Short mmCIF file of C-alpha atoms in Angstrom, two decimals:
data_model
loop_
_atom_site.label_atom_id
_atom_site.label_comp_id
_atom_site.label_asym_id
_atom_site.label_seq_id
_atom_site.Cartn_x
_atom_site.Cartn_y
_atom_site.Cartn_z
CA UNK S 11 -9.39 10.20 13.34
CA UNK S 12 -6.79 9.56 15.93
CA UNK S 13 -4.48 12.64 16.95
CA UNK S 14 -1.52 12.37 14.95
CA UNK S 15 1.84 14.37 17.72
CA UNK S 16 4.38 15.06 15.73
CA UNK S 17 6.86 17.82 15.94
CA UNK S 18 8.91 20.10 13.12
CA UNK S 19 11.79 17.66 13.57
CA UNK S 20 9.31 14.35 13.16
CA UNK S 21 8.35 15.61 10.29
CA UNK S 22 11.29 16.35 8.88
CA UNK S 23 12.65 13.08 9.65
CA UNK S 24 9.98 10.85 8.30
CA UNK S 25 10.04 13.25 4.75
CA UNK S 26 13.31 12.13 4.82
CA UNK S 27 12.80 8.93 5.18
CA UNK S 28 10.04 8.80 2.89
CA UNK S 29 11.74 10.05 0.22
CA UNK S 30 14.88 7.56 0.91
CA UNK S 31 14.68 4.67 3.44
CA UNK S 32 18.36 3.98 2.85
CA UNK S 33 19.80 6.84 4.81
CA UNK S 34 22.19 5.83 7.46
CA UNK S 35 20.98 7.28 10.76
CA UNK S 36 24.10 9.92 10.45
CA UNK S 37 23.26 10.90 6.98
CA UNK S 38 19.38 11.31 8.68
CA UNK S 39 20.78 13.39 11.43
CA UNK S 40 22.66 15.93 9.42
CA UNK S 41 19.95 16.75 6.94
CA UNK S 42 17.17 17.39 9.39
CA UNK S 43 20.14 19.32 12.28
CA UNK S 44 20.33 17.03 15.03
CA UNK S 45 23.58 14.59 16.85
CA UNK S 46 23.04 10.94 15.68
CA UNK S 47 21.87 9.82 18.95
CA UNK S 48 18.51 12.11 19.64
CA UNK S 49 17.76 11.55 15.85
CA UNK S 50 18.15 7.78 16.38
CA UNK S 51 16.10 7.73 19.60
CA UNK S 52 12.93 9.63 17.80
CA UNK S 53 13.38 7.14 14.60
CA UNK S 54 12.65 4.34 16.74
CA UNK S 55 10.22 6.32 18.80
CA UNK S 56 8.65 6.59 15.74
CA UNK S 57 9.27 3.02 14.77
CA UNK S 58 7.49 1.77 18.09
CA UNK S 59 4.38 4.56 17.80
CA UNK S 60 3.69 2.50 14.31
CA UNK S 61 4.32 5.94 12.68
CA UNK S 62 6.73 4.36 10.58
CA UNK S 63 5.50 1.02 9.84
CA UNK S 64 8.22 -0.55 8.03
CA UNK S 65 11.13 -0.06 5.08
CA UNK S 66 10.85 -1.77 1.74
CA UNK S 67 12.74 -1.88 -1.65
CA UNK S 68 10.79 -0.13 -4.38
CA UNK S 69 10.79 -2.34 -7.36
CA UNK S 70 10.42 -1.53 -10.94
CA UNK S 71 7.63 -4.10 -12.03
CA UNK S 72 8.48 -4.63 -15.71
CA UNK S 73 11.75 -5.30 -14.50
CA UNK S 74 10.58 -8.21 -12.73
CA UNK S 75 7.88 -9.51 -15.13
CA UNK S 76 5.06 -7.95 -14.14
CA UNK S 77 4.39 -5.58 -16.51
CA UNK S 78 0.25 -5.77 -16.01
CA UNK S 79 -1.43 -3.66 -13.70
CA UNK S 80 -5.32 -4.13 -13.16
CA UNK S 81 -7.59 -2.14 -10.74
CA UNK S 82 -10.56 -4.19 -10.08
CA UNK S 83 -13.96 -2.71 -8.83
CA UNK S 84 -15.11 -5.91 -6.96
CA UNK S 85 -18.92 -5.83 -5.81
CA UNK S 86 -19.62 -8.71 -3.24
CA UNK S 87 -23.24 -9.97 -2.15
CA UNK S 88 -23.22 -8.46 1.82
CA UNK S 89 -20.93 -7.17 3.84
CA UNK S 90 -21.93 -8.37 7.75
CA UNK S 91 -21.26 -11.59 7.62
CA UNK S 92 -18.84 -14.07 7.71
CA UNK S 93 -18.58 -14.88 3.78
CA UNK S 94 -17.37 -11.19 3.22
CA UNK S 95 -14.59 -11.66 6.10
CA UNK S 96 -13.80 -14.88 4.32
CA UNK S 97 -13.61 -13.07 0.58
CA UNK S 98 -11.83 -10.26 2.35
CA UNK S 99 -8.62 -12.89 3.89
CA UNK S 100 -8.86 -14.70 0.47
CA UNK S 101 -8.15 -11.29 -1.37
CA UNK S 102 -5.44 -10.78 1.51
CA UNK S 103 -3.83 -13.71 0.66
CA UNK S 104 -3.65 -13.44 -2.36
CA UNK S 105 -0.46 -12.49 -3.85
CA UNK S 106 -0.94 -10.94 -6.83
CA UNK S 107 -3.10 -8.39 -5.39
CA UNK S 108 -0.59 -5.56 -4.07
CA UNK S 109 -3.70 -3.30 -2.47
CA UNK S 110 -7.06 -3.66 -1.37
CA UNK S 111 -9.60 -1.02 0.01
CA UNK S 112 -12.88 -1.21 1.32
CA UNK S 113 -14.52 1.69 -0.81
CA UNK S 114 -17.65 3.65 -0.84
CA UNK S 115 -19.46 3.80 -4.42
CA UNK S 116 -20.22 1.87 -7.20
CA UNK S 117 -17.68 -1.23 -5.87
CA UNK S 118 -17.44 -2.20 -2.77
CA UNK S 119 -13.69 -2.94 -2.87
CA UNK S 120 -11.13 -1.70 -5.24
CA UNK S 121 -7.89 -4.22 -5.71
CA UNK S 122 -4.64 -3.52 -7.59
CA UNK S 123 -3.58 -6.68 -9.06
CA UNK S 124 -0.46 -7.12 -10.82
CA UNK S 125 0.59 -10.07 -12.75
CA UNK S 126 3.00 -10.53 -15.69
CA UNK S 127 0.10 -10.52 -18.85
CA UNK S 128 -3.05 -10.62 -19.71
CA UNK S 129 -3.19 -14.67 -19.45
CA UNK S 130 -1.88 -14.55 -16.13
CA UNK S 131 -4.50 -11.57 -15.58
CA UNK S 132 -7.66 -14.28 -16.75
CA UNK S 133 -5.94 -16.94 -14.99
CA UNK S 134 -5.96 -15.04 -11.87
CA UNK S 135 -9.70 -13.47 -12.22
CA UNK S 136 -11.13 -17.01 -13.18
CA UNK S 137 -8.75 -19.27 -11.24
CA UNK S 138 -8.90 -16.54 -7.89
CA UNK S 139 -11.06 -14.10 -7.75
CA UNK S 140 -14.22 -15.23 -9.42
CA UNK S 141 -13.73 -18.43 -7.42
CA UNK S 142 -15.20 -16.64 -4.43
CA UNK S 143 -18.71 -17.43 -4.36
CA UNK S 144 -19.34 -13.83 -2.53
CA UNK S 145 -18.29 -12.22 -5.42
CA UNK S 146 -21.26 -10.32 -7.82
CA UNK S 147 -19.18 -8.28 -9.87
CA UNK S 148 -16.00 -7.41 -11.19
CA UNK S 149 -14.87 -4.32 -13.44
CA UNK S 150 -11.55 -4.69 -14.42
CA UNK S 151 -9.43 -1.04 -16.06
CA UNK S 152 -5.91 -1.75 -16.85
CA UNK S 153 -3.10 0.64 -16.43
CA UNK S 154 -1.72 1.70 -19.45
CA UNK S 155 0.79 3.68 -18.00
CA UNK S 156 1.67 5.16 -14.46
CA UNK S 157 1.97 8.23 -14.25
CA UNK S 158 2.92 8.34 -10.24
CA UNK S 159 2.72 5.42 -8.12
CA UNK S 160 4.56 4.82 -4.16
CA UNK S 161 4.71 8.85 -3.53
CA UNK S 162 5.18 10.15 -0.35
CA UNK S 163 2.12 10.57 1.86
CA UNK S 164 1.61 14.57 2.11
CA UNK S 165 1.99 15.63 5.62
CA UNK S 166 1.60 19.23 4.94
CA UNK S 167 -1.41 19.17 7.03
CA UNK S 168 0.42 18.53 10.25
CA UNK S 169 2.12 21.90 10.49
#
């Protein structure tokens, strides 16, 4: 695992931002005790060093319609080869699913799908995902209700 160099104040600043994205960089400066300017110059250091990797509105997903959330343990027949790099820019692509991971265990990947229903959930599994002739398997467990979703990674273990 790659070294990850940040100092008290990066780590103070990137909490910060964690926790709200909106702050304007003065806002940012006063709650972590720095001038505007140094704390500006280490947010895009930061920015650059693909520390922080972007900013994005939290949305509530009932809200919006989609009120179904699916995790999917997806088991595929091989990995080498160029079907599974296929299945895995398909999945990418795909814009109901919101994550994908390459897992160890029972599935080889675990998705998070979300899509307004449970018809646009079967639409999507026979339509999509099932469509990829890699895939073996697919165990589907819907969310009933989150609990804690979008937190803010722990970076305790950098002090």
């Amino acid at each position: 695992m790659p070294k990850c160099d940040l100092d008290a104040i990066d780590r103070r600043i990137v909490s910060e931002l964690q926790t709200n994205a909106r702050l304007s960089n003065i806002e940012l400066a006063e709650r972590i005790g720095l001038s505007p300017s140094p704390c500006l110059r280490r947010v895009k250091r930061l920015e650059r060093d693909g520390i922080i990797d972007g900013y994005r509105a939290t949305l509530q997903r009932s809200r919006v319609g989609l009120g179904l959330s699916v995790f999917l343990g997806v088991k595929i027949n091989g990995h080498a080869n160029e079907e599974a790099s296929r299945f895995e820019k398909a999945v990418v692509e795909m814009p109901e699913v919101v994550a994908c991971h390459l897992v160890s265990g029972e599935a080889d990947y675990f998705l998070e799908v979300v899509v307004p229903d449970l018809e646009d959930y079967q639409r999507f599994l026979v339509g999509k995902l099932l469509e990829l002739p890699i895939v073996r398997e697919v165990r589907s467990n819907i969310a009933i209700q989150t609990l804690k979703a979008g937190a803010p990674l722990p970076l305790s273990h950098l002090a």
